């Protein structure tokens, strides 16, 4: 909505839902900027603002072609349904679970007039069966997404 664009301070975003042959759905949300680090914020802010309750938050290490990506794992729900999300922040070649590290890295590069691109990448799935299976699917999806983002 227009209000959401105003809150995010950007229109450089993508929200997509993907469905596999088993009818499992993954939602992908990417916020991107080349110059404005204020467009990035922790996804739990939006999730809580939409009425979801964060029931668990932790960290996950994800192997991506021999390098480790640090991502946040978050379980949230409303009513009886629960969803699991993995998200990370990107600046240049850095993928981190730490919002403040991303912001510092972005600002440091801007001070020295280095153009850096940044993003918040979040993948979410409803937990219908096993949480472990949901987490494994999200990890694979996040790695596939990072490969595409890195190729751009």
Coordinates of N, CA and C in Angstrom, one line a residue:
X1 N 0.8 -1.2 0.0 CA 0.0 0.0 0.0 C 0.9 1.2 0.0
X2 N 0.3 2.4 -0.3 CA 1.0 3.6 -0.3 C 1.6 3.9 1.1
X3 N 0.8 3.6 2.2 CA 1.3 3.8 3.5 C 2.6 2.9 3.8
X4 N 2.6 1.7 3.3 CA 3.7 0.8 3.5 C 5.0 1.4 2.8
X5 N 4.8 1.9 1.6 CA 5.9 2.5 0.8 C 6.4 3.7 1.6
X6 N 5.6 4.5 2.2 CA 6.0 5.6 3.0 C 6.8 5.2 4.2
X7 N 6.4 4.1 4.9 CA 7.1 3.6 6.1 C 8.4 3.1 5.7
X8 N 8.5 2.4 4.6 CA 9.8 1.8 4.1 C 10.7 2.8 3.5
X9 N 10.2 3.9 3.1 CA 10.9 5.0 2.4 C 11.6 4.5 1.1
X10 N 11.0 3.6 0.4 CA 11.5 3.1 -0.8 C 10.4 2.4 -1.6
X11 N 10.6 2.3 -2.9 CA 9.7 1.4 -3.7 C 10.6 0.3 -4.3
X12 N 11.8 0.3 -3.9 CA 12.7 -0.8 -4.4 C 12.6 -2.0 -3.5
X13 N 11.5 -2.7 -3.7 CA 11.2 -3.9 -3.0 C 10.5 -4.9 -3.8
X14 N 10.6 -6.1 -3.4 CA 9.9 -7.2 -4.1 C 9.3 -8.2 -3.1
X15 N 8.1 -8.5 -3.3 CA 7.3 -9.4 -2.4 C 6.7 -10.5 -3.4
X16 N 7.1 -11.7 -3.2 CA 6.7 -12.8 -4.1 C 6.3 -14.0 -3.3
X17 N 5.4 -14.8 -3.8 CA 5.1 -16.1 -3.2 C 5.4 -17.2 -4.2
X18 N 6.1 -18.2 -3.8 CA 6.5 -19.3 -4.7 C 5.8 -20.6 -4.1
X19 N 5.4 -21.5 -5.0 CA 4.8 -22.7 -4.6 C 5.5 -23.9 -5.3
X20 N 5.9 -24.9 -4.6 CA 6.5 -26.1 -5.2 C 5.5 -27.1 -5.6
X21 N 5.9 -28.2 -6.2 CA 4.9 -29.2 -6.6 C 4.2 -29.9 -5.5
X22 N 4.7 -29.8 -4.3 CA 4.0 -30.3 -3.1 C 3.1 -29.3 -2.5
X23 N 2.9 -28.2 -3.2 CA 2.0 -27.1 -2.8 C 2.4 -26.4 -1.5
X24 N 3.7 -26.5 -1.2 CA 4.3 -25.7 -0.1 C 4.6 -24.3 -0.6
X25 N 4.3 -23.3 0.2 CA 4.4 -21.9 -0.3 C 5.5 -21.2 0.5
X26 N 6.4 -20.5 -0.2 CA 7.5 -19.7 0.4 C 7.2 -18.3 0.0
X27 N 7.2 -17.3 1.0 CA 7.1 -15.9 0.7 C 8.5 -15.3 0.7
X28 N 8.9 -14.5 -0.3 CA 10.2 -13.9 -0.4 C 9.9 -12.4 -0.3
X29 N 10.6 -11.7 0.6 CA 10.5 -10.2 0.7 C 12.0 -9.7 0.6
X30 N 12.2 -8.8 -0.3 CA 13.5 -8.2 -0.5 C 13.3 -6.7 -0.5
X31 N 14.0 -5.9 0.3 CA 14.1 -4.5 0.3 C 15.5 -4.2 -0.1
X32 N 15.7 -3.3 -1.1 CA 17.0 -3.0 -1.7 C 17.3 -1.5 -1.8
X33 N 18.5 -1.1 -1.7 CA 18.9 0.3 -1.9 C 20.4 0.3 -2.3
X34 N 20.7 1.3 -3.1 CA 22.1 1.6 -3.5 C 22.7 2.7 -2.7
X35 N 21.8 3.5 -2.1 CA 22.3 4.8 -1.4 C 21.7 5.0 -0.1
X36 N 20.5 4.5 0.2 CA 19.8 4.9 1.4 C 19.7 3.8 2.4
X37 N 20.5 3.8 3.5 CA 20.5 2.8 4.4 C 19.4 2.8 5.4
X38 N 18.6 3.9 5.4 CA 17.4 4.1 6.3 C 16.3 3.2 5.8
X39 N 16.3 2.6 4.6 CA 15.2 1.7 4.2 C 15.3 0.4 4.9
X40 N 16.4 0.0 5.5 CA 16.5 -1.3 6.1 C 16.1 -1.2 7.6
X41 N 15.4 -2.2 8.0 CA 15.1 -2.3 9.4 C 14.8 -3.8 9.7
X42 N 14.8 -4.2 11.0 CA 14.5 -5.6 11.3 C 13.1 -6.0 10.9
X43 N 12.9 -7.1 10.2 CA 11.6 -7.5 9.8 C 10.6 -7.7 10.9
X44 N 11.1 -8.0 12.1 CA 10.1 -8.2 13.2 C 9.3 -6.9 13.5
X45 N 9.9 -5.8 13.2 CA 9.1 -4.5 13.4 C 7.8 -4.5 12.5
X46 N 8.0 -4.9 11.2 CA 6.8 -5.0 10.4 C 5.9 -6.1 10.8
X47 N 6.5 -7.3 11.2 CA 5.6 -8.4 11.6 C 4.8 -8.1 12.8
X48 N 5.4 -7.5 13.8 CA 4.6 -7.1 15.0 C 3.6 -6.1 14.7
X49 N 4.0 -5.1 13.8 CA 3.0 -4.1 13.3 C 1.8 -4.6 12.6
X50 N 2.0 -5.8 12.0 CA 0.9 -6.4 11.3 C 0.0 -7.4 12.2
X51 N 0.4 -7.4 13.5 CA -0.4 -8.2 14.4 C 0.2 -9.6 14.7
X52 N 1.4 -9.9 14.1 CA 2.0 -11.2 14.4 C 2.7 -11.2 15.8
X53 N 2.7 -12.3 16.5 CA 3.4 -12.4 17.7 C 4.7 -13.2 17.5
X54 N 5.9 -12.6 17.8 CA 7.1 -13.3 17.7 C 7.2 -14.3 18.9
X55 N 7.3 -15.6 18.6 CA 7.4 -16.6 19.6 C 8.8 -17.1 19.9
X56 N 9.7 -17.0 18.9 CA 11.0 -17.4 19.1 C 11.9 -16.7 18.1
X57 N 13.1 -16.4 18.5 CA 14.1 -15.8 17.6 C 15.5 -16.4 17.9
X58 N 16.2 -16.8 16.9 CA 17.6 -17.3 17.1 C 18.4 -17.0 15.9
X59 N 19.6 -17.7 15.8 CA 20.5 -17.5 14.7 C 20.7 -18.8 13.9
X60 N 21.0 -18.7 12.7 CA 21.3 -19.9 11.9 C 22.5 -19.6 11.0
X61 N 23.4 -20.6 10.9 CA 24.5 -20.5 10.0 C 24.1 -21.4 8.8
X62 N 24.3 -20.8 7.6 CA 23.9 -21.5 6.4 C 25.1 -21.6 5.5
X63 N 25.5 -22.8 5.0 CA 26.6 -23.0 4.1 C 26.2 -22.6 2.7
X64 N 26.9 -21.7 2.1 CA 26.7 -21.2 0.8 C 28.0 -21.3 0.0
X65 N 28.2 -22.4 -0.8 CA 29.3 -22.6 -1.6 C 30.6 -22.5 -0.8
X66 N 30.7 -23.1 0.4 CA 31.9 -23.0 1.2 C 32.0 -21.8 2.1
X67 N 31.1 -20.9 2.0 CA 31.2 -19.7 2.9 C 29.9 -19.7 3.8
X68 N 30.0 -19.2 5.0 CA 28.9 -19.2 5.9 C 28.1 -17.9 5.8
X69 N 26.8 -18.0 5.8 CA 25.9 -16.9 5.9 C 25.3 -16.9 7.2
X70 N 25.3 -15.8 7.9 CA 24.6 -15.7 9.2 C 23.2 -15.2 9.0
X71 N 22.2 -15.9 9.4 CA 20.8 -15.4 9.2 C 20.1 -15.5 10.6
X72 N 19.0 -14.7 10.7 CA 18.1 -14.8 11.8 C 17.0 -15.8 11.5
X73 N 16.7 -16.6 12.5 CA 15.5 -17.6 12.4 C 14.5 -17.0 13.4
X74 N 13.2 -16.9 12.9 CA 12.2 -16.3 13.7 C 10.9 -17.1 13.5
X75 N 10.3 -17.5 14.6 CA 8.9 -18.1 14.5 C 7.9 -17.1 15.0
X76 N 6.9 -16.9 14.2 CA 5.8 -16.0 14.5 C 4.5 -16.6 14.2
X77 N 3.4 -16.1 14.9 CA 2.1 -16.6 14.6 C 1.0 -15.6 15.0
X78 N -0.2 -16.0 14.6 CA -1.4 -15.2 14.9 C -2.5 -16.3 14.9
X79 N -3.2 -16.3 16.0 CA -4.2 -17.3 16.2 C -3.5 -18.7 16.3
X80 N -3.9 -19.7 15.6 CA -3.3 -21.0 15.7 C -2.2 -21.3 14.7
X81 N -2.0 -20.4 13.7 CA -1.0 -20.7 12.7 C 0.3 -20.1 13.1
X82 N 1.4 -20.9 12.7 CA 2.8 -20.5 13.0 C 3.5 -20.4 11.6
X83 N 4.4 -19.5 11.5 CA 5.3 -19.4 10.4 C 6.7 -19.3 10.8
X84 N 7.6 -19.7 10.0 CA 9.1 -19.7 10.2 C 9.7 -18.8 9.2
X85 N 10.6 -17.9 9.6 CA 11.3 -17.0 8.7 C 12.8 -17.1 8.9
X86 N 13.5 -17.0 7.8 CA 14.9 -16.8 7.8 C 15.2 -15.4 7.1
X87 N 16.0 -14.6 7.7 CA 16.3 -13.3 7.1 C 17.8 -12.9 7.4
X88 N 18.3 -12.1 6.5 CA 19.6 -11.6 6.7 C 19.7 -10.2 6.0
X89 N 20.8 -9.5 6.3 CA 21.1 -8.2 5.8 C 22.3 -8.4 4.9
X90 N 22.3 -7.6 3.8 CA 23.4 -7.7 2.8 C 23.9 -6.3 2.6
X91 N 25.2 -6.1 2.6 CA 25.9 -4.9 2.1 C 27.1 -5.4 1.4
X92 N 27.2 -5.0 0.2 CA 28.4 -5.4 -0.7 C 28.4 -6.9 -0.7
X93 N 29.5 -7.5 -0.2 CA 29.7 -8.9 -0.1 C 29.4 -9.5 1.2
X94 N 28.9 -8.7 2.2 CA 28.7 -9.1 3.5 C 27.2 -9.6 3.7
X95 N 27.0 -10.8 4.2 CA 25.7 -11.2 4.6 C 25.7 -11.5 6.1
X96 N 24.9 -10.8 6.8 CA 24.9 -10.9 8.3 C 23.5 -11.0 8.9
X97 N 23.5 -11.5 10.1 CA 22.2 -11.5 10.9 C 22.1 -10.3 11.7
X98 N 23.2 -9.4 11.7 CA 23.3 -8.3 12.6 C 22.9 -7.0 11.9
X99 N 21.8 -6.4 12.2 CA 21.3 -5.2 11.6 C 22.3 -4.1 11.8
X100 N 22.9 -3.9 13.0 CA 23.8 -2.8 13.3 C 25.1 -3.0 12.5
X101 N 25.6 -4.2 12.3 CA 26.8 -4.4 11.5 C 26.5 -4.0 10.1
X102 N 25.4 -4.3 9.5 CA 25.1 -3.9 8.2 C 25.0 -2.4 8.1
X103 N 24.4 -1.8 9.1 CA 24.3 -0.3 9.0 C 25.7 0.4 9.2
X104 N 26.5 -0.2 10.0 CA 27.9 0.4 10.2 C 28.7 0.2 8.9
X105 N 28.6 -1.0 8.3 CA 29.4 -1.3 7.1 C 28.9 -0.3 6.0
X106 N 27.6 -0.2 5.9 CA 27.0 0.7 4.8 C 27.5 2.1 5.0
X107 N 27.4 2.7 6.3 CA 27.8 4.0 6.6 C 29.3 4.2 6.4
X108 N 30.1 3.3 6.8 CA 31.6 3.4 6.7 C 31.9 3.6 5.2
X109 N 31.3 2.8 4.3 CA 31.6 2.8 2.9 C 31.1 4.2 2.3
X110 N 30.0 4.7 2.8 CA 29.5 5.9 2.3 C 30.4 7.1 2.7
X111 N 30.9 7.0 3.9 CA 31.9 8.1 4.3 C 33.0 8.2 3.4
X112 N 33.5 7.1 2.9 CA 34.7 7.1 2.0 C 34.2 7.1 0.5
X113 N 33.0 7.4 0.3 CA 32.4 7.6 -1.1 C 32.5 6.3 -1.9
X114 N 32.4 5.2 -1.2 CA 32.3 3.9 -1.9 C 30.9 3.6 -2.0
X115 N 30.4 3.4 -3.3 CA 29.0 3.0 -3.5 C 28.8 1.6 -3.1
X116 N 28.0 1.3 -2.2 CA 27.6 -0.1 -1.8 C 26.1 -0.3 -1.9
X117 N 25.8 -1.4 -2.3 CA 24.4 -1.8 -2.4 C 24.0 -2.6 -1.2
X118 N 22.8 -2.5 -0.7 CA 22.3 -3.2 0.5 C 21.0 -3.8 0.3
X119 N 20.6 -4.8 1.1 CA 19.3 -5.4 1.0 C 19.0 -6.1 2.3
X120 N 17.7 -6.2 2.6 CA 17.2 -7.1 3.6 C 16.5 -8.2 2.8
X121 N 16.8 -9.5 3.1 CA 16.3 -10.6 2.4 C 15.6 -11.5 3.4
X122 N 14.3 -11.7 3.2 CA 13.5 -12.6 4.2 C 12.7 -13.6 3.4
X123 N 12.8 -14.9 3.8 CA 12.0 -16.0 3.3 C 11.2 -16.6 4.4
X124 N 9.9 -16.8 4.2 CA 9.0 -17.3 5.2 C 8.1 -18.4 4.7
X125 N 7.8 -19.3 5.6 CA 6.9 -20.5 5.3 C 6.0 -20.8 6.5
X126 N 4.8 -21.2 6.2 CA 4.0 -21.7 7.3 C 4.5 -23.0 7.7
X127 N 4.4 -23.3 9.0 CA 4.8 -24.6 9.6 C 3.6 -25.5 9.6
X128 N 3.6 -26.4 8.6 CA 2.4 -27.3 8.5 C 2.8 -28.7 9.1
X129 N 4.0 -29.1 9.0 CA 4.4 -30.4 9.5 C 5.6 -30.2 10.4
X130 N 6.7 -30.7 10.0 CA 7.9 -30.7 10.8 C 8.6 -29.3 10.7
X131 N 8.9 -28.7 11.9 CA 9.7 -27.5 11.8 C 11.1 -27.7 11.2
X132 N 11.7 -28.8 11.4 CA 13.0 -29.1 10.9 C 12.9 -29.1 9.4
X133 N 11.9 -29.7 8.8 CA 11.7 -29.8 7.3 C 11.5 -28.4 6.8
X134 N 10.7 -27.6 7.5 CA 10.4 -26.2 7.1 C 11.7 -25.4 7.1
X135 N 12.5 -25.6 8.1 CA 13.8 -24.9 8.2 C 14.7 -25.3 7.1
X136 N 14.8 -26.6 6.8 CA 15.7 -27.1 5.7 C 15.2 -26.5 4.4
X137 N 13.9 -26.4 4.1 CA 13.4 -25.8 2.9 C 13.8 -24.3 2.8
X138 N 13.6 -23.6 3.9 CA 13.9 -22.2 3.9 C 15.4 -22.0 3.7
X139 N 16.3 -22.8 4.3 CA 17.7 -22.6 4.1 C 18.1 -22.8 2.6
X140 N 17.5 -23.8 2.0 CA 17.8 -24.0 0.6 C 17.3 -22.9 -0.2
X141 N 16.1 -22.4 0.1 CA 15.5 -21.3 -0.7 C 16.3 -20.0 -0.5
X142 N 16.8 -19.8 0.7 CA 17.6 -18.6 1.0 C 18.9 -18.6 0.2
X143 N 19.6 -19.8 0.2 CA 20.8 -20.0 -0.6 C 20.6 -19.7 -2.1
X144 N 19.5 -20.3 -2.6 CA 19.2 -20.1 -4.0 C 18.9 -18.6 -4.3
X145 N 18.3 -17.9 -3.4 CA 18.0 -16.5 -3.5 C 19.3 -15.7 -3.5
X146 N 20.2 -16.0 -2.5 CA 21.5 -15.3 -2.4 C 22.3 -15.5 -3.7
X147 N 22.3 -16.7 -4.3 CA 23.0 -16.9 -5.5 C 22.5 -16.0 -6.6
X148 N 21.2 -15.8 -6.7 CA 20.7 -14.9 -7.7 C 21.1 -13.5 -7.4
X149 N 20.9 -13.0 -6.2 CA 21.3 -11.7 -5.8 C 22.8 -11.4 -6.1
X150 N 23.6 -12.4 -5.8 CA 25.1 -12.2 -6.0 C 25.4 -12.1 -7.5
X151 N 24.6 -12.7 -8.3 CA 24.8 -12.6 -9.8 C 24.4 -11.3 -10.4
X152 N 23.7 -10.5 -9.7 CA 23.2 -9.2 -10.3 C 24.2 -8.1 -10.2

